[in-house]
Amino acid sequence: EKLFSGFSKTRNNLSVIDELLLYWNLSDTDKVLDELEEALLVSDFGPKITIKIVENLREDILSGKLKSGSEIKEALKKNVLDLLSNKGSKTELQLGYRKPAVIMIVGVNGGGKTTSLGKLAYRLKNGGAKILLAAGDTFRAAASDQLEIWAERTGCEIVVAESEKSKASAVLSQAVKRRKRARLYISIGVHVIFSGLHTNYRLMEELISCKKAVAKVVAGAPNEILLVLDGTTGLNMLPQAREFNEVVGVTGLILTKLDGSARGGCVVSVVDELGIPVKFVGVGEGVEDLQPFDAEAFVNAIFL
Ligand code: GDP
């Protein structure tokens, strides 16, 4: 429901083709596809993916495979669903068998990392995991305090920086070591923040150090590096995702704020271009407002 209402604007943009499809006949094809192209672009699908979808449909219409407006609409939805499903890539967390399992949460300022980390911890804890949160955001003064509130709210342990000068990688390393000694079945949420992505190389280096610090303690960790993307930023999320992926190798996406005025199309572009699956979506600020990504629900939320 929240996803559906969050995408009302995208749905509205895309609904302009519905009437055209209702009365569609072959001679209308160019007009309908032009309108569709426009609607997809306005909905932040981005030029590359828009052309791909429109040309796929054109081919199927001209070859006689699609014979009615409703068949075209269904094919459109299926196209988007296939692109989102990304050749069957795994949308579930891959935590492996080694303990502790480590999840790094990365992304730019204000995207929703802390909130997503809290919600994810709550979710995993309910599934029986023992969670240790590590406040790796040593750059933003209030970040640790904010995460401590989440630790309290979710009843999870937390490791914070020993001093203001501590590096993120030191906090992460300390957290993983603590868990390793305890030999418990755990997932550790590691919270790393990066602001000013394009200009701050020091932070990029720190991100790499974080990854190395964790791997040094537990071979094969981090199991997941989840990039948090703000669903309201539209196509701006694409260069961001590209850059984070180049630097650390992202294994999954968390799309946040999909309950607000989310701009849906760009999600398809990110998944298609980077080949990284969306693993969770954020649909609010409460502990239970993180859902596993469901491509079908997503498609049904953006198309009428
Ligand atoms: P960070 O700087 O990346 O750690 O971002 P925060 O977790 O502090 O989130 C920034 C703001 O976005 C906060 O006010 C959050 O409550 C809000 N926020 C995060 N995720 C969601 C979401 O899924 N839906 C809504 N409506 N707000 C969210």
mmCIF file of C-alpha atoms and ligand atoms in Angstrom:
data_model
loop_
_atom_site.group_PDB
_atom_site.id
_atom_site.type_symbol
_atom_site.label_atom_id
_atom_site.label_comp_id
_atom_site.label_asym_id
_atom_site.label_seq_id
_atom_site.Cartn_x
_atom_site.Cartn_y
_atom_site.Cartn_z
ATOM 1 C CA GLU A 1 0.000 0.000 0.000
ATOM 2 C CA LYS A 2 2.752 2.423 0.970
ATOM 3 C CA LEU A 3 4.665 1.587 -2.169
ATOM 4 C CA PHE A 4 1.529 2.086 -4.235
ATOM 5 C CA SER A 5 0.784 5.501 -2.770
ATOM 6 C CA GLY A 6 4.471 6.514 -2.948
ATOM 7 C CA PHE A 7 4.462 5.949 -6.671
ATOM 8 C CA SER A 8 1.260 7.867 -7.413
ATOM 9 C CA LYS A 9 3.155 10.510 -9.400
ATOM 10 C CA THR A 10 5.041 7.982 -11.512
ATOM 11 C CA ARG A 11 1.813 6.065 -12.069
ATOM 12 C CA ASN A 12 0.074 9.233 -13.104
ATOM 13 C CA ASN A 13 2.847 10.086 -15.598
ATOM 14 C CA LEU A 14 2.696 6.644 -17.102
ATOM 15 C CA SER A 15 -1.087 6.468 -17.264
ATOM 16 C CA VAL A 16 -1.198 8.876 -20.214
ATOM 17 C CA ILE A 17 -0.619 5.975 -22.565
ATOM 18 C CA ASP A 18 -3.526 3.933 -21.222
ATOM 19 C CA GLU A 19 -6.203 5.778 -23.147
ATOM 20 C CA LEU A 20 -4.162 5.621 -26.339
ATOM 21 C CA LEU A 21 -3.740 1.898 -25.894
ATOM 22 C CA LEU A 22 -7.445 1.447 -25.296
ATOM 23 C CA TYR A 23 -8.220 2.539 -28.868
ATOM 24 C CA TRP A 24 -4.964 1.367 -30.389
ATOM 25 C CA ASN A 25 -4.674 0.081 -33.926
ATOM 26 C CA LEU A 26 -1.560 -0.610 -35.959
ATOM 27 C CA SER A 27 -1.504 2.792 -37.664
ATOM 28 C CA ASP A 28 -1.247 4.465 -34.215
ATOM 29 C CA THR A 29 1.956 2.649 -33.335
ATOM 30 C CA ASP A 30 4.383 5.544 -33.836
ATOM 31 C CA LYS A 31 2.155 7.957 -31.940
ATOM 32 C CA VAL A 32 1.652 5.576 -29.023
ATOM 33 C CA LEU A 33 5.338 4.741 -28.805
ATOM 34 C CA ASP A 34 6.288 8.438 -28.950
ATOM 35 C CA GLU A 35 3.917 9.136 -26.069
ATOM 36 C CA LEU A 36 5.232 6.160 -24.181
ATOM 37 C CA GLU A 37 8.802 7.326 -24.707
ATOM 38 C CA GLU A 38 7.900 10.742 -23.330
ATOM 39 C CA ALA A 39 6.095 9.240 -20.339
ATOM 40 C CA LEU A 40 9.018 6.951 -19.492
ATOM 41 C CA LEU A 41 11.481 9.840 -19.722
ATOM 42 C CA VAL A 42 9.331 12.049 -17.501
ATOM 43 C CA SER A 43 9.210 9.167 -15.009
ATOM 44 C CA ASP A 44 13.020 9.063 -14.773
ATOM 45 C CA PHE A 45 13.593 5.866 -16.673
ATOM 46 C CA GLY A 46 16.549 7.525 -18.402
ATOM 47 C CA PRO A 47 17.199 7.598 -22.168
ATOM 48 C CA LYS A 48 19.042 4.299 -22.500
ATOM 49 C CA ILE A 49 16.463 2.100 -20.852
ATOM 50 C CA THR A 50 13.584 4.047 -22.427
ATOM 51 C CA ILE A 51 14.905 3.374 -25.926
ATOM 52 C CA LYS A 52 15.447 -0.274 -25.059
ATOM 53 C CA ILE A 53 11.857 -0.711 -23.864
ATOM 54 C CA VAL A 54 10.265 1.253 -26.716
ATOM 55 C CA GLU A 55 12.264 -0.530 -29.421
ATOM 56 C CA ASN A 56 11.472 -3.936 -27.916
ATOM 57 C CA LEU A 57 7.785 -3.099 -28.084
ATOM 58 C CA ARG A 58 8.038 -1.679 -31.607
ATOM 59 C CA GLU A 59 9.666 -4.870 -32.821
ATOM 60 C CA ASP A 60 6.986 -7.049 -31.250
ATOM 61 C CA ILE A 61 4.183 -4.860 -32.601
ATOM 62 C CA LEU A 62 5.563 -4.769 -36.152
ATOM 63 C CA SER A 63 6.219 -8.500 -36.192
ATOM 64 C CA GLY A 64 2.589 -9.071 -35.255
ATOM 65 C CA LYS A 65 3.426 -10.598 -31.879
ATOM 66 C CA LEU A 66 1.442 -7.938 -30.049
ATOM 67 C CA LYS A 67 -1.997 -7.475 -31.512
ATOM 68 C CA SER A 68 -3.945 -5.294 -29.109
ATOM 69 C CA GLY A 69 -3.543 -2.366 -26.749
ATOM 70 C CA SER A 70 -3.873 -4.635 -23.730
ATOM 71 C CA GLU A 71 -1.204 -6.992 -25.083
ATOM 72 C CA ILE A 72 1.122 -4.007 -25.550
ATOM 73 C CA LYS A 73 0.471 -2.873 -21.989
ATOM 74 C CA GLU A 74 1.170 -6.344 -20.607
ATOM 75 C CA ALA A 75 4.351 -6.577 -22.707
ATOM 76 C CA LEU A 76 5.452 -3.196 -21.362
ATOM 77 C CA LYS A 77 4.997 -4.382 -17.782
ATOM 78 C CA LYS A 78 6.782 -7.634 -18.523
ATOM 79 C CA ASN A 79 9.685 -5.756 -20.115
ATOM 80 C CA VAL A 80 10.131 -3.672 -16.978
ATOM 81 C CA LEU A 81 9.735 -6.716 -14.749
ATOM 82 C CA ASP A 82 12.398 -8.615 -16.707
ATOM 83 C CA LEU A 83 14.790 -5.680 -16.509
ATOM 84 C CA LEU A 84 14.236 -5.433 -12.762
ATOM 85 C CA SER A 85 14.586 -9.129 -12.183
ATOM 86 C CA ASN A 86 18.025 -8.797 -13.697
ATOM 87 C CA LYS A 87 18.486 -12.294 -14.997
ATOM 88 C CA GLY A 88 17.378 -13.860 -11.758
ATOM 89 C CA SER A 89 20.005 -12.193 -9.536
ATOM 90 C CA LYS A 90 19.471 -12.903 -5.856
ATOM 91 C CA THR A 91 17.372 -10.385 -3.997
ATOM 92 C CA GLU A 92 17.740 -12.170 -0.639
ATOM 93 C CA LEU A 93 20.675 -11.359 1.613
ATOM 94 C CA GLN A 94 23.585 -13.708 1.020
ATOM 95 C CA LEU A 95 25.088 -14.116 4.464
ATOM 96 C CA GLY A 96 26.963 -17.365 3.946
ATOM 97 C CA TYR A 97 27.886 -19.807 6.689
ATOM 98 C CA ARG A 98 30.898 -18.120 8.217
ATOM 99 C CA LYS A 99 30.296 -16.280 11.431
ATOM 100 C CA PRO A 100 30.011 -13.468 11.954
ATOM 101 C CA ALA A 101 28.303 -12.346 8.795
ATOM 102 C CA VAL A 102 29.019 -8.725 8.017
ATOM 103 C CA ILE A 103 26.832 -6.253 6.208
ATOM 104 C CA MET A 104 28.219 -2.875 5.244
ATOM 105 C CA ILE A 105 25.747 -0.116 4.575
ATOM 106 C CA VAL A 106 27.084 2.688 2.397
ATOM 107 C CA GLY A 107 25.690 5.739 0.676
ATOM 108 C CA VAL A 108 25.710 9.519 0.642
ATOM 109 C CA ASN A 109 24.537 11.781 3.446
ATOM 110 C CA GLY A 110 20.845 11.873 4.193
ATOM 111 C CA GLY A 111 19.997 8.950 1.926
ATOM 112 C CA GLY A 112 18.635 6.875 4.787
ATOM 113 C CA LYS A 113 21.546 4.661 5.863
ATOM 114 C CA THR A 114 21.062 4.951 9.618
ATOM 115 C CA THR A 115 17.333 4.409 9.356
ATOM 116 C CA SER A 116 17.721 1.460 6.972
ATOM 117 C CA LEU A 117 20.381 -0.080 9.192
ATOM 118 C CA GLY A 118 18.057 0.154 12.199
ATOM 119 C CA LYS A 119 15.177 -1.352 10.264
ATOM 120 C CA LEU A 120 17.365 -4.115 8.832
ATOM 121 C CA ALA A 121 18.728 -4.940 12.297
ATOM 122 C CA TYR A 122 15.168 -5.203 13.585
ATOM 123 C CA ARG A 123 14.224 -7.485 10.729
ATOM 124 C CA LEU A 124 17.216 -9.805 11.135
ATOM 125 C CA LYS A 125 16.828 -9.884 14.899
ATOM 126 C CA ASN A 126 13.229 -10.981 14.510
ATOM 127 C CA GLY A 127 14.541 -13.727 12.271
ATOM 128 C CA GLY A 128 16.686 -14.989 15.159
ATOM 129 C CA ALA A 129 20.047 -13.333 14.454
ATOM 130 C CA LYS A 130 22.078 -11.639 17.160
ATOM 131 C CA ILE A 131 23.020 -8.241 15.905
ATOM 132 C CA LEU A 132 25.875 -5.941 16.694
ATOM 133 C CA LEU A 133 25.691 -2.488 15.168
ATOM 134 C CA ALA A 134 28.919 -0.653 14.425
ATOM 135 C CA ALA A 135 28.734 3.099 14.142
ATOM 136 C CA GLY A 136 31.218 3.610 11.339
ATOM 137 C CA ASP A 137 30.012 7.079 10.549
ATOM 138 C CA THR A 138 32.750 8.856 12.427
ATOM 139 C CA PHE A 139 32.513 11.885 10.149
ATOM 140 C CA ARG A 140 29.114 13.222 11.108
ATOM 141 C CA ALA A 141 28.966 14.342 14.719
ATOM 142 C CA ALA A 142 25.442 13.176 15.532
ATOM 143 C CA ALA A 143 25.540 9.939 13.575
ATOM 144 C CA SER A 144 26.651 7.724 16.474
ATOM 145 C CA ASP A 145 23.957 9.145 18.744
ATOM 146 C CA GLN A 146 21.376 8.518 16.065
ATOM 147 C CA LEU A 147 22.496 4.915 15.706
ATOM 148 C CA GLU A 148 22.485 4.476 19.484
ATOM 149 C CA ILE A 149 18.810 5.402 19.471
ATOM 150 C CA TRP A 150 18.219 2.674 16.886
ATOM 151 C CA ALA A 151 20.229 0.195 18.968
ATOM 152 C CA GLU A 152 17.976 0.920 21.919
ATOM 153 C CA ARG A 153 14.822 0.794 19.847
ATOM 154 C CA THR A 154 15.725 -2.583 18.360
ATOM 155 C CA GLY A 155 17.424 -4.033 21.440
ATOM 156 C CA CYS A 156 20.735 -4.560 19.613
ATOM 157 C CA GLU A 157 24.259 -4.127 20.894
ATOM 158 C CA ILE A 158 26.349 -1.351 19.438
ATOM 159 C CA VAL A 159 30.021 -0.467 19.059
ATOM 160 C CA VAL A 160 30.860 3.209 18.754
ATOM 161 C CA ALA A 161 34.119 5.086 18.177
ATOM 162 C CA GLU A 162 36.390 5.324 21.212
ATOM 163 C CA SER A 163 37.362 8.891 20.440
ATOM 164 C CA GLU A 164 36.434 11.629 18.016
ATOM 165 C CA LYS A 165 39.561 10.883 16.044
ATOM 166 C CA SER A 166 38.767 7.201 15.524
ATOM 167 C CA LYS A 167 38.533 6.056 11.964
ATOM 168 C CA ALA A 168 35.549 4.192 10.607
ATOM 169 C CA SER A 169 37.715 1.187 9.790
ATOM 170 C CA ALA A 170 38.889 0.979 13.426
ATOM 171 C CA VAL A 171 35.308 0.877 14.682
ATOM 172 C CA LEU A 172 34.409 -1.809 12.163
ATOM 173 C CA SER A 173 37.454 -3.868 12.970
ATOM 174 C CA GLN A 174 36.756 -3.655 16.691
ATOM 175 C CA ALA A 175 33.147 -4.719 16.164
ATOM 176 C CA VAL A 176 33.999 -7.713 14.027
ATOM 177 C CA LYS A 177 36.714 -8.845 16.444
ATOM 178 C CA ARG A 178 34.336 -8.627 19.360
ATOM 179 C CA ARG A 179 31.800 -10.778 17.559
ATOM 180 C CA LYS A 180 34.351 -13.260 16.364
ATOM 181 C CA ARG A 181 35.491 -13.913 19.919
ATOM 182 C CA ALA A 182 31.938 -14.439 21.061
ATOM 183 C CA ARG A 183 31.399 -17.037 18.327
ATOM 184 C CA LEU A 184 27.748 -16.263 18.154
ATOM 185 C CA TYR A 185 25.502 -16.498 15.196
ATOM 186 C CA ILE A 186 25.376 -12.868 14.258
ATOM 187 C CA SER A 187 25.030 -10.339 11.577
ATOM 188 C CA ILE A 188 26.828 -7.112 12.047
ATOM 189 C CA GLY A 189 25.442 -3.994 10.525
ATOM 190 C CA VAL A 190 28.299 -1.766 9.592
ATOM 191 C CA HIS A 191 27.413 1.784 8.972
ATOM 192 C CA VAL A 192 29.649 3.804 6.724
ATOM 193 C CA ILE A 193 28.814 7.220 5.478
ATOM 194 C CA PHE A 194 30.186 9.136 2.583
ATOM 195 C CA SER A 195 29.373 12.700 1.873
ATOM 196 C CA GLY A 196 30.571 14.803 -1.033
ATOM 197 C CA LEU A 197 31.180 11.687 -3.041
ATOM 198 C CA HIS A 198 32.903 13.262 -5.990
ATOM 199 C CA THR A 199 35.159 15.567 -4.088
ATOM 200 C CA ASN A 200 36.166 13.665 -1.022
ATOM 201 C CA TYR A 201 38.766 11.088 -1.931
ATOM 202 C CA ARG A 202 39.805 10.687 1.674
ATOM 203 C CA LEU A 203 36.399 9.250 2.421
ATOM 204 C CA MET A 204 36.593 6.946 -0.547
ATOM 205 C CA GLU A 205 39.901 5.634 0.705
ATOM 206 C CA GLU A 206 38.396 5.150 4.131
ATOM 207 C CA LEU A 207 35.613 3.126 2.593
ATOM 208 C CA ILE A 208 38.172 0.798 1.032
ATOM 209 C CA SER A 209 40.004 0.585 4.376
ATOM 210 C CA CYS A 210 36.739 -0.410 6.056
ATOM 211 C CA LYS A 211 36.263 -3.256 3.658
ATOM 212 C CA LYS A 212 39.849 -4.436 4.148
ATOM 213 C CA ALA A 213 39.665 -4.106 7.949
ATOM 214 C CA VAL A 214 36.636 -6.384 8.067
ATOM 215 C CA ALA A 215 38.140 -8.924 5.650
ATOM 216 C CA LYS A 216 41.276 -9.081 7.776
ATOM 217 C CA VAL A 217 39.292 -10.369 10.741
ATOM 218 C CA VAL A 218 36.841 -12.645 8.929
ATOM 219 C CA ALA A 219 37.828 -14.101 5.583
ATOM 220 C CA GLY A 220 35.142 -13.539 2.985
ATOM 221 C CA ALA A 221 33.578 -10.619 4.860
ATOM 222 C CA PRO A 222 31.833 -8.299 4.261
ATOM 223 C CA ASN A 223 29.170 -10.653 2.992
ATOM 224 C CA GLU A 224 27.055 -7.827 1.679
ATOM 225 C CA ILE A 225 27.784 -4.225 0.788
ATOM 226 C CA LEU A 226 24.431 -2.548 0.501
ATOM 227 C CA LEU A 227 24.189 0.841 -1.130
ATOM 228 C CA VAL A 228 21.399 3.043 0.139
ATOM 229 C CA LEU A 229 19.798 5.173 -2.561
ATOM 230 C CA ASP A 230 17.238 7.866 -1.921
ATOM 231 C CA GLY A 231 14.239 7.025 -4.076
ATOM 232 C CA THR A 232 13.264 10.659 -4.416
ATOM 233 C CA THR A 233 16.484 11.726 -6.152
ATOM 234 C CA GLY A 234 15.586 10.357 -9.570
ATOM 235 C CA LEU A 235 18.323 9.803 -12.098
ATOM 236 C CA ASN A 236 20.914 11.405 -9.818
ATOM 237 C CA MET A 237 21.159 8.034 -8.165
ATOM 238 C CA LEU A 238 22.749 6.503 -11.248
ATOM 239 C CA PRO A 239 26.197 8.209 -11.123
ATOM 240 C CA GLN A 240 26.196 7.703 -7.355
ATOM 241 C CA ALA A 241 25.594 3.989 -7.727
ATOM 242 C CA ARG A 242 28.205 3.733 -10.457
ATOM 243 C CA GLU A 243 30.828 5.411 -8.296
ATOM 244 C CA PHE A 244 30.195 3.397 -5.145
ATOM 245 C CA ASN A 245 30.191 0.229 -7.173
ATOM 246 C CA GLU A 246 33.544 1.067 -8.739
ATOM 247 C CA VAL A 247 35.116 1.851 -5.390
ATOM 248 C CA VAL A 248 33.832 -0.985 -3.193
ATOM 249 C CA GLY A 249 31.765 -3.359 -5.302
ATOM 250 C CA VAL A 250 28.145 -3.082 -4.232
ATOM 251 C CA THR A 251 26.234 -6.359 -3.779
ATOM 252 C CA GLY A 252 22.734 -4.989 -3.325
ATOM 253 C CA LEU A 253 20.631 -1.853 -3.167
ATOM 254 C CA ILE A 254 18.299 -0.460 -0.558
ATOM 255 C CA LEU A 255 15.914 2.075 -2.036
ATOM 256 C CA THR A 256 14.581 4.439 0.565
ATOM 257 C CA LYS A 257 11.708 6.892 0.842
ATOM 258 C CA LEU A 258 9.515 5.024 -1.601
ATOM 259 C CA ASP A 259 6.554 6.072 0.534
ATOM 260 C CA GLY A 260 7.157 9.729 -0.344
ATOM 261 C CA SER A 261 7.239 11.208 -3.800
ATOM 262 C CA ALA A 262 9.408 8.449 -5.183
ATOM 263 C CA ARG A 263 10.638 8.625 -8.753
ATOM 264 C CA GLY A 264 10.349 5.096 -9.919
ATOM 265 C CA GLY A 265 11.891 4.769 -13.344
ATOM 266 C CA CYS A 266 15.497 5.321 -12.338
ATOM 267 C CA VAL A 267 15.428 2.116 -10.314
ATOM 268 C CA VAL A 268 15.113 0.160 -13.538
ATOM 269 C CA SER A 269 18.092 2.022 -15.021
ATOM 270 C CA VAL A 270 20.325 1.350 -12.019
ATOM 271 C CA VAL A 271 19.472 -2.341 -11.884
ATOM 272 C CA ASP A 272 19.918 -2.777 -15.621
ATOM 273 C CA GLU A 273 23.130 -0.806 -15.981
ATOM 274 C CA LEU A 274 24.964 -2.029 -12.909
ATOM 275 C CA GLY A 275 23.465 -5.483 -12.690
ATOM 276 C CA ILE A 276 22.993 -5.065 -8.936
ATOM 277 C CA PRO A 277 19.741 -6.329 -7.436
ATOM 278 C CA VAL A 278 17.490 -4.248 -5.218
ATOM 279 C CA LYS A 279 17.305 -6.153 -1.934
ATOM 280 C CA PHE A 280 15.094 -3.934 0.219
ATOM 281 C CA VAL A 281 12.853 -0.934 -0.059
ATOM 282 C CA GLY A 282 12.207 1.644 2.646
ATOM 283 C CA VAL A 283 8.604 2.759 2.915
ATOM 284 C CA GLY A 284 8.647 4.862 6.068
ATOM 285 C CA GLU A 285 10.550 5.772 9.192
ATOM 286 C CA GLY A 286 9.248 3.083 11.550
ATOM 287 C CA VAL A 287 11.063 -0.138 12.519
ATOM 288 C CA GLU A 288 8.858 -2.245 10.288
ATOM 289 C CA ASP A 289 9.107 -0.022 7.243
ATOM 290 C CA LEU A 290 11.704 -2.028 5.376
ATOM 291 C CA GLN A 291 10.410 -4.600 2.927
ATOM 292 C CA PRO A 292 12.175 -7.157 0.790
ATOM 293 C CA PHE A 293 12.093 -5.953 -2.780
ATOM 294 C CA ASP A 294 9.270 -7.439 -4.805
ATOM 295 C CA ALA A 295 9.708 -6.594 -8.500
ATOM 296 C CA GLU A 296 6.121 -7.518 -9.299
ATOM 297 C CA ALA A 297 4.685 -5.279 -6.585
ATOM 298 C CA PHE A 298 6.960 -2.526 -7.871
ATOM 299 C CA VAL A 299 5.707 -2.886 -11.443
ATOM 300 C CA ASN A 300 2.102 -2.974 -10.228
ATOM 301 C CA ALA A 301 2.737 0.207 -8.263
ATOM 302 C CA ILE A 302 4.063 2.199 -11.212
ATOM 303 C CA PHE A 303 1.597 1.015 -13.855
ATOM 304 C CA LEU A 304 -2.154 1.108 -13.504
HETATM 305 P P1 GDP B 1 21.826 8.899 6.577
HETATM 306 O O1 GDP B 1 22.438 10.251 6.673
HETATM 307 O O2 GDP B 1 22.107 8.265 5.256
HETATM 308 O O3 GDP B 1 22.168 8.003 7.713
HETATM 309 O O4 GDP B 1 20.236 9.111 6.566
HETATM 310 P P2 GDP B 1 19.166 8.921 7.730
HETATM 311 O O5 GDP B 1 18.953 7.489 8.017
HETATM 312 O O6 GDP B 1 19.520 9.818 8.861
HETATM 313 O O7 GDP B 1 17.851 9.423 6.993
HETATM 314 C C1 GDP B 1 17.673 10.762 6.562
HETATM 315 C C2 GDP B 1 16.198 11.144 6.728
HETATM 316 O O8 GDP B 1 15.388 10.347 5.871
HETATM 317 C C3 GDP B 1 15.678 10.877 8.140
HETATM 318 O O9 GDP B 1 14.813 11.944 8.490
HETATM 319 C C4 GDP B 1 14.918 9.575 8.010
HETATM 320 O O10 GDP B 1 13.890 9.459 8.970
HETATM 321 C C5 GDP B 1 14.372 9.684 6.599
HETATM 322 N N1 GDP B 1 14.128 8.364 5.978
HETATM 323 C C6 GDP B 1 14.985 7.345 5.810
HETATM 324 N N2 GDP B 1 14.408 6.299 5.173
HETATM 325 C C7 GDP B 1 13.129 6.667 4.931
HETATM 326 C C8 GDP B 1 11.996 6.019 4.280
HETATM 327 O O11 GDP B 1 12.049 4.888 3.763
HETATM 328 N N3 GDP B 1 10.845 6.754 4.214
HETATM 329 C C9 GDP B 1 10.739 8.011 4.730
HETATM 330 N N4 GDP B 1 9.564 8.649 4.605
HETATM 331 N N5 GDP B 1 11.774 8.641 5.325
HETATM 332 C C10 GDP B 1 12.950 7.982 5.440
#
